[in-house]
RNA sequence: GCCGGGAUGAUGGAAUCGGUAGACAUGGACGCCUCAAAAGCGUCUGCCUGAGAGGGCGUGCGGGUUCGAGUCCCGCUCCCGGCACCA
């Protein structure tokens, strides 16, 4: 059969017709339901995509991420594993609330409508999900258990309340997320945003800091290195010492004098502390401030509160601060040093106060120079005087001007001074973390209500388990734009309730939980999604978890992954799970950008996925995404050409049509036919298996293209379409292609005379006998440059190869009579001849 | 500023053990098929030089190690991402 004839049978490759035909049939077949039967002995494999936020329809980024994860899930299906590949929606969150306020609709309506849109798109996109396990975090059946988990953390002392700062818009009377603050102004009304203190719930993730660090060791090599590094840096463990400074004039104010403790990584420089700084917006600053400096501090504070976190922490900003009229006493030498308040010290890090050593810390030096404070060198680093150069010397050196520490090295001095402080009870070795506790309260409507009541008599009372879920009040038709603290406060019938302990009046907490709480345990819920006796069925989670492969964007490299890891550790301590890490392997797929930039409305460079799918078909878009680059790299859509994928898919379909017409199904099972093509087929199987296992999908697709070319050649100018090797190649092509282009692969499978579905065909295995090469190419180099090539049997000996190489025409031509110094032989692939 | 990642033809990328640089694809040129076009099928395509055989150069830049470096080491430049005064 010729190419022209095959074109008669498959006139044109029509992706839309194939999609319509197969999507309906697949729905009826329910192909990808995971079996939870404990008797099922197939290897279990949990492949998980980060679940989407239903902000609208799916976009180009989803198209890439889900194509990659789906190829992996389909591979394990083909291998015969019992695969769990679920889908759900991270459905609470701010955009729904904003859309509701703008469009005057209810967040639930907006959310569920978008979910349906995305679900339909997912089905059309032919993802191998087990739809029976679908979940949505905004369903009461789900958030009931989010609340239950909150109560368990509360019970264990891991949920507590304290004051924390929020961005506050004084005009809208609402709390703003960081992303709603645009250069210090409210994104809605443009008024200046201030920081305001609110009492809020926190999860004590810092208690798990060391375990979060230590448990990363087994993830090495299974998670991307940069992610592990970012997690480590985020936790930010540093060793040093706590040092207590008494404050002059504070003692005895309220009974016992509370010295102020600082954390330092450089206790060796204690003799060089020439002033003391507290975070201007900390409680400490207010406590320490002398009455006559109060007005000055208040004025300064007003300025500090206008700054966003980002502005405040800009390195190139000039140092600012005010003197508080107090002096701190250096515990080692009794020296009195002035206490200042400044914004370069952060209230949340360490103790919110520092001892300033300007000679050896650049920030302290900048501050000292600005305000004329003394600079004292206590470590001789051999560098020039910081007071003159303006450059602090933070490096190693010999201690000077430091009493008992003089002459010691930095390391010895740290050890000695820590010992002295401990002896006198004015300090001790300490570890500090950059990680802060997780603020989970949100002054939002569209989230899981915090299941706590406040009773006048009993105080803080957890909602009894049997009263869960604490359902969101409807508030339909009401203005969700908050006029006070939290939108839920407006639902007075909902807020006012009775105390389960004393039966007296009580009020509900009107805040909802951070949506990261919802997403910190959803992967456990998938194991038993309909379970009504608990958050998840312990036995089911034991069978499926931890997740074998987690696929998602690098933008979640820190928070989501860290919080999920924390939750699993807490559940481990509760003996509800028997593992300490939720995700055994992690893959970060890259972003889809356009013309060098992330797609955005303001840049006007957005690409609509729906239009792309309509123009080129689902399979071509999936294939283009996978073939474009290694999965972890960004893809610039402007560089892509989906028509190339359409062309390839048509080519494969015609091959299937030719082979299907020329021979009957089953003919390929006979190990016969054109040996050259059979070798290509089996090498492809072997290579693609290896490449998919290593998630090197772009190269796997290239190998499929090579097999297609070889098969086409065999049909047109080789043994012809009826050869069993051609059928074997065509069937192999269909099965391997099913990972990337499921519709086309299914169509090919039918053209080849097989009943649906190709997804159940089974992954082929390569015949080792066909992987052996008759001849291999040996390159012959002279002085490292290729001068000739030889075709040699793979078993050629070093001596034989050496002789062959020396006799090669390219060698004698290049040597031109020169003598030979050495000959390097790496049989059978390379010989390097080094001339005199 | 710090941390991380990267730089390979006109373009996306391949070469994951230090051993043939440029697989595969796009784009381009040409051929076959066709009344013609499209589609399809095929050949060529890193740069310079040469009629050709061949020769020279070539993986951001400069050094180094090695028989041999895209790959390892040292020093730079530029780009991308993340974090942002972390005591």
PDB file of C-alpha atoms in Angstrom, chain A residues 352-474:
ATOM      1  CA  UNK A 352      12.367  41.370  68.277  1.00  0.00           C
ATOM      2  CA  UNK A 353      15.446  42.954  69.792  1.00  0.00           C
ATOM      3  CA  UNK A 354      19.155  42.895  68.951  1.00  0.00           C
ATOM      4  CA  UNK A 355      22.454  43.885  70.421  1.00  0.00           C
ATOM      5  CA  UNK A 356      24.050  46.070  67.758  1.00  0.00           C
ATOM      6  CA  UNK A 357      27.682  45.425  66.915  1.00  0.00           C
ATOM      7  CA  UNK A 358      28.380  48.021  64.243  1.00  0.00           C
ATOM      8  CA  UNK A 359      31.994  47.035  63.607  1.00  0.00           C
ATOM      9  CA  UNK A 360      30.976  43.574  62.469  1.00  0.00           C
ATOM     10  CA  UNK A 361      27.457  43.909  61.070  1.00  0.00           C
ATOM     11  CA  UNK A 362      26.725  46.093  58.075  1.00  0.00           C
ATOM     12  CA  UNK A 363      23.169  47.026  59.054  1.00  0.00           C
ATOM     13  CA  UNK A 364      24.275  48.017  62.543  1.00  0.00           C
ATOM     14  CA  UNK A 365      27.154  50.008  61.063  1.00  0.00           C
ATOM     15  CA  UNK A 366      24.844  51.881  58.687  1.00  0.00           C
ATOM     16  CA  UNK A 367      22.646  52.739  61.651  1.00  0.00           C
ATOM     17  CA  UNK A 368      25.572  53.795  63.832  1.00  0.00           C
ATOM     18  CA  UNK A 369      26.955  56.096  61.155  1.00  0.00           C
ATOM     19  CA  UNK A 370      23.572  57.669  60.554  1.00  0.00           C
ATOM     20  CA  UNK A 371      23.028  58.451  64.247  1.00  0.00           C
ATOM     21  CA  UNK A 372      26.613  59.030  65.372  1.00  0.00           C
ATOM     22  CA  UNK A 373      26.848  55.962  67.615  1.00  0.00           C
ATOM     23  CA  UNK A 374      30.255  54.509  68.558  1.00  0.00           C
ATOM     24  CA  UNK A 375      31.907  51.723  66.569  1.00  0.00           C
ATOM     25  CA  UNK A 376      34.217  49.360  68.434  1.00  0.00           C
ATOM     26  CA  UNK A 377      36.264  46.687  66.706  1.00  0.00           C
ATOM     27  CA  UNK A 378      36.413  43.487  68.756  1.00  0.00           C
ATOM     28  CA  UNK A 379      37.492  41.044  66.053  1.00  0.00           C
ATOM     29  CA  UNK A 380      40.727  41.771  64.244  1.00  0.00           C
ATOM     30  CA  UNK A 381      40.056  40.449  60.745  1.00  0.00           C
ATOM     31  CA  UNK A 382      43.045  42.195  59.218  1.00  0.00           C
ATOM     32  CA  UNK A 383      40.669  44.462  57.309  1.00  0.00           C
ATOM     33  CA  UNK A 384      40.506  48.281  57.502  1.00  0.00           C
ATOM     34  CA  UNK A 385      38.638  50.115  60.278  1.00  0.00           C
ATOM     35  CA  UNK A 386      34.880  49.894  59.654  1.00  0.00           C
ATOM     36  CA  UNK A 387      34.304  53.264  61.318  1.00  0.00           C
ATOM     37  CA  UNK A 388      36.350  54.872  58.560  1.00  0.00           C
ATOM     38  CA  UNK A 389      35.447  52.739  55.553  1.00  0.00           C
ATOM     39  CA  UNK A 390      31.772  52.223  56.286  1.00  0.00           C
ATOM     40  CA  UNK A 391      32.307  48.542  55.549  1.00  0.00           C
ATOM     41  CA  UNK A 392      31.644  46.188  58.453  1.00  0.00           C
ATOM     42  CA  UNK A 393      34.034  43.247  58.905  1.00  0.00           C
ATOM     43  CA  UNK A 394      31.839  40.226  59.603  1.00  0.00           C
ATOM     44  CA  UNK A 395      34.531  37.621  58.924  1.00  0.00           C
ATOM     45  CA  UNK A 396      36.850  35.437  60.986  1.00  0.00           C
ATOM     46  CA  UNK A 397      39.626  36.896  63.088  1.00  0.00           C
ATOM     47  CA  UNK A 398      41.258  37.223  66.479  1.00  0.00           C
ATOM     48  CA  UNK A 399      39.303  38.742  69.373  1.00  0.00           C
ATOM     49  CA  UNK A 400      40.502  42.099  70.745  1.00  0.00           C
ATOM     50  CA  UNK A 401      39.106  44.613  73.285  1.00  0.00           C
ATOM     51  CA  UNK A 402      37.106  41.746  74.718  1.00  0.00           C
ATOM     52  CA  UNK A 403      38.468  41.037  78.198  1.00  0.00           C
ATOM     53  CA  UNK A 404      38.709  37.271  78.708  1.00  0.00           C
ATOM     54  CA  UNK A 405      38.136  36.591  75.012  1.00  0.00           C
ATOM     55  CA  UNK A 406      41.208  38.471  73.774  1.00  0.00           C
ATOM     56  CA  UNK A 407      43.385  36.397  71.508  1.00  0.00           C
ATOM     57  CA  UNK A 408      40.783  33.729  70.853  1.00  0.00           C
ATOM     58  CA  UNK A 409      39.485  32.702  67.438  1.00  0.00           C
ATOM     59  CA  UNK A 410      35.861  33.334  66.559  1.00  0.00           C
ATOM     60  CA  UNK A 411      34.869  29.718  67.220  1.00  0.00           C
ATOM     61  CA  UNK A 412      36.714  29.526  70.547  1.00  0.00           C
ATOM     62  CA  UNK A 413      35.353  32.883  71.629  1.00  0.00           C
ATOM     63  CA  UNK A 414      31.778  31.776  70.918  1.00  0.00           C
ATOM     64  CA  UNK A 415      32.292  28.707  73.043  1.00  0.00           C
ATOM     65  CA  UNK A 416      33.970  30.602  75.869  1.00  0.00           C
ATOM     66  CA  UNK A 417      31.493  33.453  76.070  1.00  0.00           C
ATOM     67  CA  UNK A 418      28.525  31.086  75.922  1.00  0.00           C
ATOM     68  CA  UNK A 419      30.000  29.257  78.889  1.00  0.00           C
ATOM     69  CA  UNK A 420      30.527  32.484  80.830  1.00  0.00           C
ATOM     70  CA  UNK A 421      26.966  33.649  80.153  1.00  0.00           C
ATOM     71  CA  UNK A 422      25.501  30.316  81.191  1.00  0.00           C
ATOM     72  CA  UNK A 423      27.528  30.330  84.401  1.00  0.00           C
ATOM     73  CA  UNK A 424      26.251  33.756  85.350  1.00  0.00           C
ATOM     74  CA  UNK A 425      22.701  32.989  84.296  1.00  0.00           C
ATOM     75  CA  UNK A 426      22.655  35.818  81.775  1.00  0.00           C
ATOM     76  CA  UNK A 427      22.573  33.750  78.635  1.00  0.00           C
ATOM     77  CA  UNK A 428      22.826  30.354  77.011  1.00  0.00           C
ATOM     78  CA  UNK A 429      23.461  28.596  73.737  1.00  0.00           C
ATOM     79  CA  UNK A 430      20.319  28.775  71.597  1.00  0.00           C
ATOM     80  CA  UNK A 431      18.916  27.817  68.254  1.00  0.00           C
ATOM     81  CA  UNK A 432      16.726  30.218  66.359  1.00  0.00           C
ATOM     82  CA  UNK A 433      14.501  29.633  63.325  1.00  0.00           C
ATOM     83  CA  UNK A 434      13.513  31.960  60.620  1.00  0.00           C
ATOM     84  CA  UNK A 435      10.296  29.961  60.331  1.00  0.00           C
ATOM     85  CA  UNK A 436       7.343  31.574  62.065  1.00  0.00           C
ATOM     86  CA  UNK A 437       4.166  30.018  63.312  1.00  0.00           C
ATOM     87  CA  UNK A 438       1.454  29.627  60.702  1.00  0.00           C
ATOM     88  CA  UNK A 439      -1.203  32.329  60.880  1.00  0.00           C
ATOM     89  CA  UNK A 440      -4.439  30.539  59.926  1.00  0.00           C
ATOM     90  CA  UNK A 441      -7.156  33.116  60.702  1.00  0.00           C
ATOM     91  CA  UNK A 442      -8.624  34.919  57.748  1.00  0.00           C
ATOM     92  CA  UNK A 443     -11.155  37.718  58.006  1.00  0.00           C
ATOM     93  CA  UNK A 444     -13.000  36.280  55.016  1.00  0.00           C
ATOM     94  CA  UNK A 445     -16.348  34.778  54.214  1.00  0.00           C
ATOM     95  CA  UNK A 446     -15.419  32.057  51.731  1.00  0.00           C
ATOM     96  CA  UNK A 447     -13.498  29.621  53.892  1.00  0.00           C
ATOM     97  CA  UNK A 448     -13.996  26.980  56.549  1.00  0.00           C
ATOM     98  CA  UNK A 449     -15.261  28.615  59.753  1.00  0.00           C
ATOM     99  CA  UNK A 450     -12.960  28.230  62.727  1.00  0.00           C
ATOM    100  CA  UNK A 451     -14.827  25.851  65.065  1.00  0.00           C
ATOM    101  CA  UNK A 452     -14.380  27.783  68.287  1.00  0.00           C
ATOM    102  CA  UNK A 453     -16.942  29.516  70.507  1.00  0.00           C
ATOM    103  CA  UNK A 454     -16.397  32.266  73.036  1.00  0.00           C
ATOM    104  CA  UNK A 455     -18.470  31.981  76.176  1.00  0.00           C
ATOM    105  CA  UNK A 456     -18.546  34.686  78.840  1.00  0.00           C
ATOM    106  CA  UNK A 457     -18.268  32.134  81.576  1.00  0.00           C
ATOM    107  CA  UNK A 458     -16.189  29.334  80.031  1.00  0.00           C
ATOM    108  CA  UNK A 459     -14.024  31.394  77.692  1.00  0.00           C
ATOM    109  CA  UNK A 460     -12.664  29.728  74.582  1.00  0.00           C
ATOM    110  CA  UNK A 461     -14.721  26.586  73.891  1.00  0.00           C
ATOM    111  CA  UNK A 462     -14.098  24.148  71.015  1.00  0.00           C
ATOM    112  CA  UNK A 463     -17.212  23.204  69.061  1.00  0.00           C
ATOM    113  CA  UNK A 464     -18.058  19.596  70.044  1.00  0.00           C
ATOM    114  CA  UNK A 465     -17.214  17.068  67.361  1.00  0.00           C
ATOM    115  CA  UNK A 466     -20.841  16.010  66.933  1.00  0.00           C
ATOM    116  CA  UNK A 467     -21.788  19.597  66.050  1.00  0.00           C
ATOM    117  CA  UNK A 468     -19.480  19.663  63.034  1.00  0.00           C
ATOM    118  CA  UNK A 469     -19.562  20.946  60.430  1.00  0.00           C
ATOM    119  CA  UNK A 470     -19.931  24.532  61.510  1.00  0.00           C
ATOM    120  CA  UNK A 471     -21.638  25.468  58.267  1.00  0.00           C
ATOM    121  CA  UNK A 472     -21.159  28.822  56.655  1.00  0.00           C
ATOM    122  CA  UNK A 473     -24.305  30.948  56.999  1.00  0.00           C
ATOM    123  CA  UNK A 474     -25.924  31.569  53.639  1.00  0.00           C
TER     124      UNK A 474
END
